[in-house]
């Protein structure tokens, strides 16, 4: 059986930290599906279609075009994982304080679907402090986000905040 993993998140927007996890995930799993959660409770800045487009274009920009599928979902994560035939959920742990939230989610997901494993990966130190909300805030005030996101995402942020 092909070991397929899901890398879920809100990705509002995708950052170089998320892409670093994708690269690491591809070393472990022959098939990786990025699952973009609609997540209305987070009131995302970008629509789900925009977030998907940004992920696809960013993968092209870092040379991973065609290696990863990008899909959206608006169900429980475990339902999505089941539907996609995934054996694992991939999550990035940046700093120790991420652990609380991640452990809770992984435990609940295991209760809901015991067949799925959550695999935690550590991004490069360069991205340990990075988050989508920090990127949004820097871009909102007109700061330079080029070291945190791909050129495509940088352009989309500029467009969004110009309006
Ligand atoms: N690089 C940069 N940022 C990273 C990162 C990395 N490697 N890893 C995590 N982050 C950041 C994200 O950018 C995000 O930042 P922000 O909140 O400041 O915008 C934050 O860490 C975590 O967000 P996200 O990855 O979106 O995870 P989440 O905790 O919001 O959970 C889902 C997202 C999709 C996994 C979760 O909401 C879910 O499973 N939804 C489906 C419904 C469901 O099944 N619920 C029950 C779960 S038990």
PDB file of C-alpha atoms and ligand atoms in Angstrom:
ATOM      1  CA  UNK A   1       0.000   0.000   0.000  1.00  0.00           C
ATOM      2  CA  UNK A   2       1.271   3.459  -0.877  1.00  0.00           C
ATOM      3  CA  UNK A   3       1.922   5.502   2.254  1.00  0.00           C
ATOM      4  CA  UNK A   4      -0.090   8.650   1.677  1.00  0.00           C
ATOM      5  CA  UNK A   5      -0.052  11.524   4.163  1.00  0.00           C
ATOM      6  CA  UNK A   6      -2.188  14.620   4.599  1.00  0.00           C
ATOM      7  CA  UNK A   7      -0.641  17.946   5.550  1.00  0.00           C
ATOM      8  CA  UNK A   8      -3.596  20.003   6.828  1.00  0.00           C
ATOM      9  CA  UNK A   9      -3.815  23.648   7.783  1.00  0.00           C
ATOM     10  CA  UNK A  10      -5.547  26.930   7.202  1.00  0.00           C
ATOM     11  CA  UNK A  11      -2.591  28.321   5.213  1.00  0.00           C
ATOM     12  CA  UNK A  12      -3.765  31.935   5.348  1.00  0.00           C
ATOM     13  CA  UNK A  13      -1.360  32.349   3.581  1.00  0.00           C
ATOM     14  CA  UNK A  14       1.153  29.535   3.026  1.00  0.00           C
ATOM     15  CA  UNK A  15       4.622  30.521   4.305  1.00  0.00           C
ATOM     16  CA  UNK A  16       8.143  29.247   3.646  1.00  0.00           C
ATOM     17  CA  UNK A  17       7.805  27.425   6.983  1.00  0.00           C
ATOM     18  CA  UNK A  18       4.859  25.401   5.669  1.00  0.00           C
ATOM     19  CA  UNK A  19       6.759  24.677   2.451  1.00  0.00           C
ATOM     20  CA  UNK A  20       9.731  23.497   4.505  1.00  0.00           C
ATOM     21  CA  UNK A  21       7.421  20.939   6.168  1.00  0.00           C
ATOM     22  CA  UNK A  22       6.161  19.839   2.737  1.00  0.00           C
ATOM     23  CA  UNK A  23       9.755  19.201   1.597  1.00  0.00           C
ATOM     24  CA  UNK A  24      10.495  17.183   4.728  1.00  0.00           C
ATOM     25  CA  UNK A  25       7.226  15.287   4.385  1.00  0.00           C
ATOM     26  CA  UNK A  26       8.134  14.252   0.857  1.00  0.00           C
ATOM     27  CA  UNK A  27      11.294  12.601   2.214  1.00  0.00           C
ATOM     28  CA  UNK A  28       9.094  10.312   4.319  1.00  0.00           C
ATOM     29  CA  UNK A  29       5.954   9.778   2.260  1.00  0.00           C
ATOM     30  CA  UNK A  30       5.788   8.989  -1.464  1.00  0.00           C
ATOM     31  CA  UNK A  31       2.403  10.729  -1.652  1.00  0.00           C
ATOM     32  CA  UNK A  32       1.548  13.949   0.080  1.00  0.00           C
ATOM     33  CA  UNK A  33      -1.754  15.788  -0.056  1.00  0.00           C
ATOM     34  CA  UNK A  34      -2.009  19.318   1.272  1.00  0.00           C
ATOM     35  CA  UNK A  35      -5.451  19.756   2.827  1.00  0.00           C
ATOM     36  CA  UNK A  36      -6.593  23.351   3.055  1.00  0.00           C
ATOM     37  CA  UNK A  37      -9.301  23.677   5.682  1.00  0.00           C
ATOM     38  CA  UNK A  38     -12.049  26.183   5.051  1.00  0.00           C
ATOM     39  CA  UNK A  39     -11.889  27.052   8.792  1.00  0.00           C
ATOM     40  CA  UNK A  40     -14.519  29.845   8.910  1.00  0.00           C
ATOM     41  CA  UNK A  41     -14.003  30.200  12.662  1.00  0.00           C
ATOM     42  CA  UNK A  42     -10.551  31.656  11.969  1.00  0.00           C
ATOM     43  CA  UNK A  43     -12.147  34.235   9.625  1.00  0.00           C
ATOM     44  CA  UNK A  44      -9.396  33.844   7.028  1.00  0.00           C
ATOM     45  CA  UNK A  45      -8.143  36.890   5.131  1.00  0.00           C
ATOM     46  CA  UNK A  46      -7.960  34.889   1.884  1.00  0.00           C
ATOM     47  CA  UNK A  47     -10.801  32.812   0.443  1.00  0.00           C
ATOM     48  CA  UNK A  48     -10.279  29.080   0.230  1.00  0.00           C
ATOM     49  CA  UNK A  49      -9.783  29.355  -3.564  1.00  0.00           C
ATOM     50  CA  UNK A  50      -7.114  32.050  -3.065  1.00  0.00           C
ATOM     51  CA  UNK A  51      -5.347  29.951  -0.426  1.00  0.00           C
ATOM     52  CA  UNK A  52      -5.340  26.967  -2.776  1.00  0.00           C
ATOM     53  CA  UNK A  53      -4.016  29.037  -5.678  1.00  0.00           C
ATOM     54  CA  UNK A  54      -1.252  30.483  -3.470  1.00  0.00           C
ATOM     55  CA  UNK A  55      -0.190  26.988  -2.379  1.00  0.00           C
ATOM     56  CA  UNK A  56      -0.126  25.639  -5.940  1.00  0.00           C
ATOM     57  CA  UNK A  57       1.799  28.635  -7.285  1.00  0.00           C
ATOM     58  CA  UNK A  58       4.248  28.523  -4.364  1.00  0.00           C
ATOM     59  CA  UNK A  59       4.966  24.832  -5.017  1.00  0.00           C
ATOM     60  CA  UNK A  60       5.754  25.760  -8.632  1.00  0.00           C
ATOM     61  CA  UNK A  61       8.072  28.533  -7.486  1.00  0.00           C
ATOM     62  CA  UNK A  62      10.102  26.174  -5.291  1.00  0.00           C
ATOM     63  CA  UNK A  63      10.243  23.453  -7.947  1.00  0.00           C
ATOM     64  CA  UNK A  64       7.789  20.999  -6.382  1.00  0.00           C
ATOM     65  CA  UNK A  65       5.196  21.278  -9.114  1.00  0.00           C
ATOM     66  CA  UNK A  66       3.332  17.982  -9.579  1.00  0.00           C
ATOM     67  CA  UNK A  67       4.896  16.336  -6.516  1.00  0.00           C
ATOM     68  CA  UNK A  68       2.099  17.292  -4.136  1.00  0.00           C
ATOM     69  CA  UNK A  69      -1.691  17.439  -4.554  1.00  0.00           C
ATOM     70  CA  UNK A  70      -3.478  20.445  -3.090  1.00  0.00           C
ATOM     71  CA  UNK A  71      -7.098  19.931  -2.032  1.00  0.00           C
ATOM     72  CA  UNK A  72      -9.628  21.792   0.087  1.00  0.00           C
ATOM     73  CA  UNK A  73     -11.993  20.403   2.698  1.00  0.00           C
ATOM     74  CA  UNK A  74     -14.814  21.592   4.941  1.00  0.00           C
ATOM     75  CA  UNK A  75     -15.355  18.466   7.029  1.00  0.00           C
ATOM     76  CA  UNK A  76     -13.628  16.928  10.017  1.00  0.00           C
ATOM     77  CA  UNK A  77      -9.967  16.384   9.242  1.00  0.00           C
ATOM     78  CA  UNK A  78     -10.260  12.646   9.930  1.00  0.00           C
ATOM     79  CA  UNK A  79     -13.142  12.380   7.429  1.00  0.00           C
ATOM     80  CA  UNK A  80     -10.998  14.072   4.814  1.00  0.00           C
ATOM     81  CA  UNK A  81      -8.054  11.792   5.650  1.00  0.00           C
ATOM     82  CA  UNK A  82     -10.275   8.712   5.400  1.00  0.00           C
ATOM     83  CA  UNK A  83     -11.706   9.839   2.064  1.00  0.00           C
ATOM     84  CA  UNK A  84      -8.210  10.371   0.681  1.00  0.00           C
ATOM     85  CA  UNK A  85      -6.929   7.020   1.953  1.00  0.00           C
ATOM     86  CA  UNK A  86      -4.228   8.649   4.093  1.00  0.00           C
ATOM     87  CA  UNK A  87      -2.346   6.718   6.763  1.00  0.00           C
ATOM     88  CA  UNK A  88      -0.879   9.782   8.445  1.00  0.00           C
ATOM     89  CA  UNK A  89      -1.517  13.416   9.306  1.00  0.00           C
ATOM     90  CA  UNK A  90       1.564  15.597   9.108  1.00  0.00           C
ATOM     91  CA  UNK A  91       1.932  18.565  11.440  1.00  0.00           C
ATOM     92  CA  UNK A  92       4.786  20.984  12.012  1.00  0.00           C
ATOM     93  CA  UNK A  93       5.944  21.745  15.545  1.00  0.00           C
ATOM     94  CA  UNK A  94       7.803  25.051  15.605  1.00  0.00           C
ATOM     95  CA  UNK A  95       8.274  25.705  19.290  1.00  0.00           C
ATOM     96  CA  UNK A  96       7.528  23.796  22.501  1.00  0.00           C
ATOM     97  CA  UNK A  97       4.325  25.792  23.081  1.00  0.00           C
ATOM     98  CA  UNK A  98       2.863  24.316  19.876  1.00  0.00           C
ATOM     99  CA  UNK A  99       2.857  20.932  21.612  1.00  0.00           C
ATOM    100  CA  UNK A 100      -0.189  21.493  23.827  1.00  0.00           C
ATOM    101  CA  UNK A 101      -2.525  22.317  20.966  1.00  0.00           C
ATOM    102  CA  UNK A 102      -1.018  19.686  18.662  1.00  0.00           C
ATOM    103  CA  UNK A 103      -1.205  16.936  21.288  1.00  0.00           C
ATOM    104  CA  UNK A 104      -4.853  17.711  21.961  1.00  0.00           C
ATOM    105  CA  UNK A 105      -5.708  17.641  18.261  1.00  0.00           C
ATOM    106  CA  UNK A 106      -3.753  14.453  17.640  1.00  0.00           C
ATOM    107  CA  UNK A 107      -5.396  12.702  20.606  1.00  0.00           C
ATOM    108  CA  UNK A 108      -8.901  13.718  19.509  1.00  0.00           C
ATOM    109  CA  UNK A 109      -8.191  12.689  15.940  1.00  0.00           C
ATOM    110  CA  UNK A 110      -6.959   9.303  17.185  1.00  0.00           C
ATOM    111  CA  UNK A 111     -10.181   8.849  19.176  1.00  0.00           C
ATOM    112  CA  UNK A 112     -12.247   9.707  16.097  1.00  0.00           C
ATOM    113  CA  UNK A 113     -10.204   7.551  13.715  1.00  0.00           C
ATOM    114  CA  UNK A 114      -7.775   5.168  15.467  1.00  0.00           C
ATOM    115  CA  UNK A 115      -6.242   3.993  12.180  1.00  0.00           C
ATOM    116  CA  UNK A 116      -4.575   7.345  11.523  1.00  0.00           C
ATOM    117  CA  UNK A 117      -1.186   8.369  12.937  1.00  0.00           C
ATOM    118  CA  UNK A 118      -0.127  11.979  13.476  1.00  0.00           C
ATOM    119  CA  UNK A 119       3.492  12.600  12.525  1.00  0.00           C
ATOM    120  CA  UNK A 120       5.209  15.711  13.864  1.00  0.00           C
ATOM    121  CA  UNK A 121       8.007  17.364  11.951  1.00  0.00           C
ATOM    122  CA  UNK A 122      10.258  20.218  12.985  1.00  0.00           C
ATOM    123  CA  UNK A 123      10.768  23.007  10.462  1.00  0.00           C
ATOM    124  CA  UNK A 124      14.172  24.579   9.895  1.00  0.00           C
ATOM    125  CA  UNK A 125      15.276  26.969  12.697  1.00  0.00           C
ATOM    126  CA  UNK A 126      14.865  29.801  10.191  1.00  0.00           C
ATOM    127  CA  UNK A 127      11.097  29.394  10.402  1.00  0.00           C
ATOM    128  CA  UNK A 128      10.638  28.476  14.066  1.00  0.00           C
ATOM    129  CA  UNK A 129       9.096  31.873  14.858  1.00  0.00           C
ATOM    130  CA  UNK A 130       7.026  32.198  11.691  1.00  0.00           C
ATOM    131  CA  UNK A 131       3.227  32.161  11.497  1.00  0.00           C
ATOM    132  CA  UNK A 132       0.654  33.190   8.922  1.00  0.00           C
ATOM    133  CA  UNK A 133      -0.804  35.813  11.254  1.00  0.00           C
ATOM    134  CA  UNK A 134       2.630  37.430  11.720  1.00  0.00           C
ATOM    135  CA  UNK A 135       3.056  37.530   7.943  1.00  0.00           C
ATOM    136  CA  UNK A 136      -0.404  39.111   7.520  1.00  0.00           C
ATOM    137  CA  UNK A 137       0.371  41.739  10.130  1.00  0.00           C
ATOM    138  CA  UNK A 138       3.752  42.669   8.628  1.00  0.00           C
ATOM    139  CA  UNK A 139       2.165  42.934   5.166  1.00  0.00           C
ATOM    140  CA  UNK A 140      -0.744  44.985   6.539  1.00  0.00           C
ATOM    141  CA  UNK A 141       1.698  47.636   7.779  1.00  0.00           C
ATOM    142  CA  UNK A 142       3.586  47.569   4.467  1.00  0.00           C
ATOM    143  CA  UNK A 143       6.598  45.637   5.825  1.00  0.00           C
ATOM    144  CA  UNK A 144       8.843  43.388   3.747  1.00  0.00           C
ATOM    145  CA  UNK A 145       7.650  39.763   3.821  1.00  0.00           C
ATOM    146  CA  UNK A 146       9.936  38.489   1.054  1.00  0.00           C
ATOM    147  CA  UNK A 147      11.995  36.345   3.443  1.00  0.00           C
ATOM    148  CA  UNK A 148       8.869  34.626   4.782  1.00  0.00           C
ATOM    149  CA  UNK A 149       6.742  33.822   1.711  1.00  0.00           C
ATOM    150  CA  UNK A 150       7.153  33.090  -1.990  1.00  0.00           C
ATOM    151  CA  UNK A 151       7.054  35.947  -4.550  1.00  0.00           C
ATOM    152  CA  UNK A 152       3.521  34.904  -5.616  1.00  0.00           C
ATOM    153  CA  UNK A 153       2.181  35.148  -2.046  1.00  0.00           C
ATOM    154  CA  UNK A 154       3.998  38.443  -1.556  1.00  0.00           C
ATOM    155  CA  UNK A 155       2.182  39.861  -4.597  1.00  0.00           C
ATOM    156  CA  UNK A 156      -1.195  38.559  -3.364  1.00  0.00           C
ATOM    157  CA  UNK A 157      -0.644  40.180   0.046  1.00  0.00           C
ATOM    158  CA  UNK A 158       0.251  43.485  -1.616  1.00  0.00           C
ATOM    159  CA  UNK A 159      -2.897  43.302  -3.764  1.00  0.00           C
ATOM    160  CA  UNK A 160      -5.054  42.467  -0.752  1.00  0.00           C
ATOM    161  CA  UNK A 161      -3.834  45.342   1.383  1.00  0.00           C
ATOM    162  CA  UNK A 162      -3.784  47.885  -1.450  1.00  0.00           C
ATOM    163  CA  UNK A 163      -7.579  47.710  -1.597  1.00  0.00           C
TER     164      UNK A 163
HETATM  165  N1  LIG B   1       5.494  27.435   9.343  1.00  0.00           N
HETATM  166  C1  LIG B   1       4.820  28.568   9.543  1.00  0.00           C
HETATM  167  N2  LIG B   1       3.694  28.648  10.273  1.00  0.00           N
HETATM  168  C2  LIG B   1       3.251  27.525  10.819  1.00  0.00           C
HETATM  169  C3  LIG B   1       3.898  26.296  10.655  1.00  0.00           C
HETATM  170  C4  LIG B   1       5.064  26.275   9.884  1.00  0.00           C
HETATM  171  N3  LIG B   1       5.751  25.155   9.669  1.00  0.00           N
HETATM  172  N4  LIG B   1       3.214  25.371  11.327  1.00  0.00           N
HETATM  173  C5  LIG B   1       2.168  25.983  11.883  1.00  0.00           C
HETATM  174  N5  LIG B   1       2.188  27.289  11.583  1.00  0.00           N
HETATM  175  C6  LIG B   1       1.288  28.345  12.025  1.00  0.00           C
HETATM  176  C7  LIG B   1       0.194  28.636  11.043  1.00  0.00           C
HETATM  177  O1  LIG B   1       0.632  29.569  10.089  1.00  0.00           O
HETATM  178  C8  LIG B   1      -0.876  29.182  11.944  1.00  0.00           C
HETATM  179  O2  LIG B   1      -0.601  30.523  12.224  1.00  0.00           O
HETATM  180  P1  LIG B   1      -1.721  31.594  12.591  1.00  0.00           P
HETATM  181  O3  LIG B   1      -2.701  30.922  13.501  1.00  0.00           O
HETATM  182  O4  LIG B   1      -0.931  32.645  13.219  1.00  0.00           O
HETATM  183  O5  LIG B   1      -2.349  32.016  11.312  1.00  0.00           O
HETATM  184  C9  LIG B   1      -0.699  28.351  13.211  1.00  0.00           C
HETATM  185  O6  LIG B   1       0.627  27.908  13.196  1.00  0.00           O
HETATM  186  C10 LIG B   1      -1.531  27.121  13.279  1.00  0.00           C
HETATM  187  O7  LIG B   1      -2.490  27.123  12.283  1.00  0.00           O
HETATM  188  P2  LIG B   1      -2.921  25.985  11.287  1.00  0.00           P
HETATM  189  O8  LIG B   1      -1.808  25.275  10.660  1.00  0.00           O
HETATM  190  O9  LIG B   1      -3.936  26.608  10.424  1.00  0.00           O
HETATM  191  O10 LIG B   1      -3.501  24.971  12.232  1.00  0.00           O
HETATM  192  P3  LIG B   1      -4.747  25.096  13.098  1.00  0.00           P
HETATM  193  O11 LIG B   1      -4.267  24.891  14.463  1.00  0.00           O
HETATM  194  O12 LIG B   1      -5.533  26.329  12.782  1.00  0.00           O
HETATM  195  O13 LIG B   1      -5.518  23.804  12.623  1.00  0.00           O
HETATM  196  C11 LIG B   1      -6.591  22.322  11.100  1.00  0.00           C
HETATM  197  C12 LIG B   1      -5.893  23.665  11.333  1.00  0.00           C
HETATM  198  C13 LIG B   1      -7.079  22.366   9.695  1.00  0.00           C
HETATM  199  C14 LIG B   1      -5.604  21.169  11.267  1.00  0.00           C
HETATM  200  C15 LIG B   1      -7.741  22.127  12.113  1.00  0.00           C
HETATM  201  O14 LIG B   1      -8.447  23.348  12.246  1.00  0.00           O
HETATM  202  C16 LIG B   1      -8.701  21.057  11.647  1.00  0.00           C
HETATM  203  O15 LIG B   1      -8.427  19.894  11.768  1.00  0.00           O
HETATM  204  N6  LIG B   1      -9.869  21.459  11.085  1.00  0.00           N
HETATM  205  C17 LIG B   1     -10.909  20.559  10.579  1.00  0.00           C
HETATM  206  C18 LIG B   1     -12.012  20.360  11.597  1.00  0.00           C
HETATM  207  C19 LIG B   1     -11.641  19.283  12.593  1.00  0.00           C
HETATM  208  O16 LIG B   1     -11.385  18.155  12.258  1.00  0.00           O
HETATM  209  N7  LIG B   1     -11.633  19.684  13.871  1.00  0.00           N
HETATM  210  C20 LIG B   1     -11.332  18.786  14.944  1.00  0.00           C
HETATM  211  C21 LIG B   1      -9.847  18.780  15.241  1.00  0.00           C
HETATM  212  S1  LIG B   1      -9.534  17.814  16.669  1.00  0.00           S
END
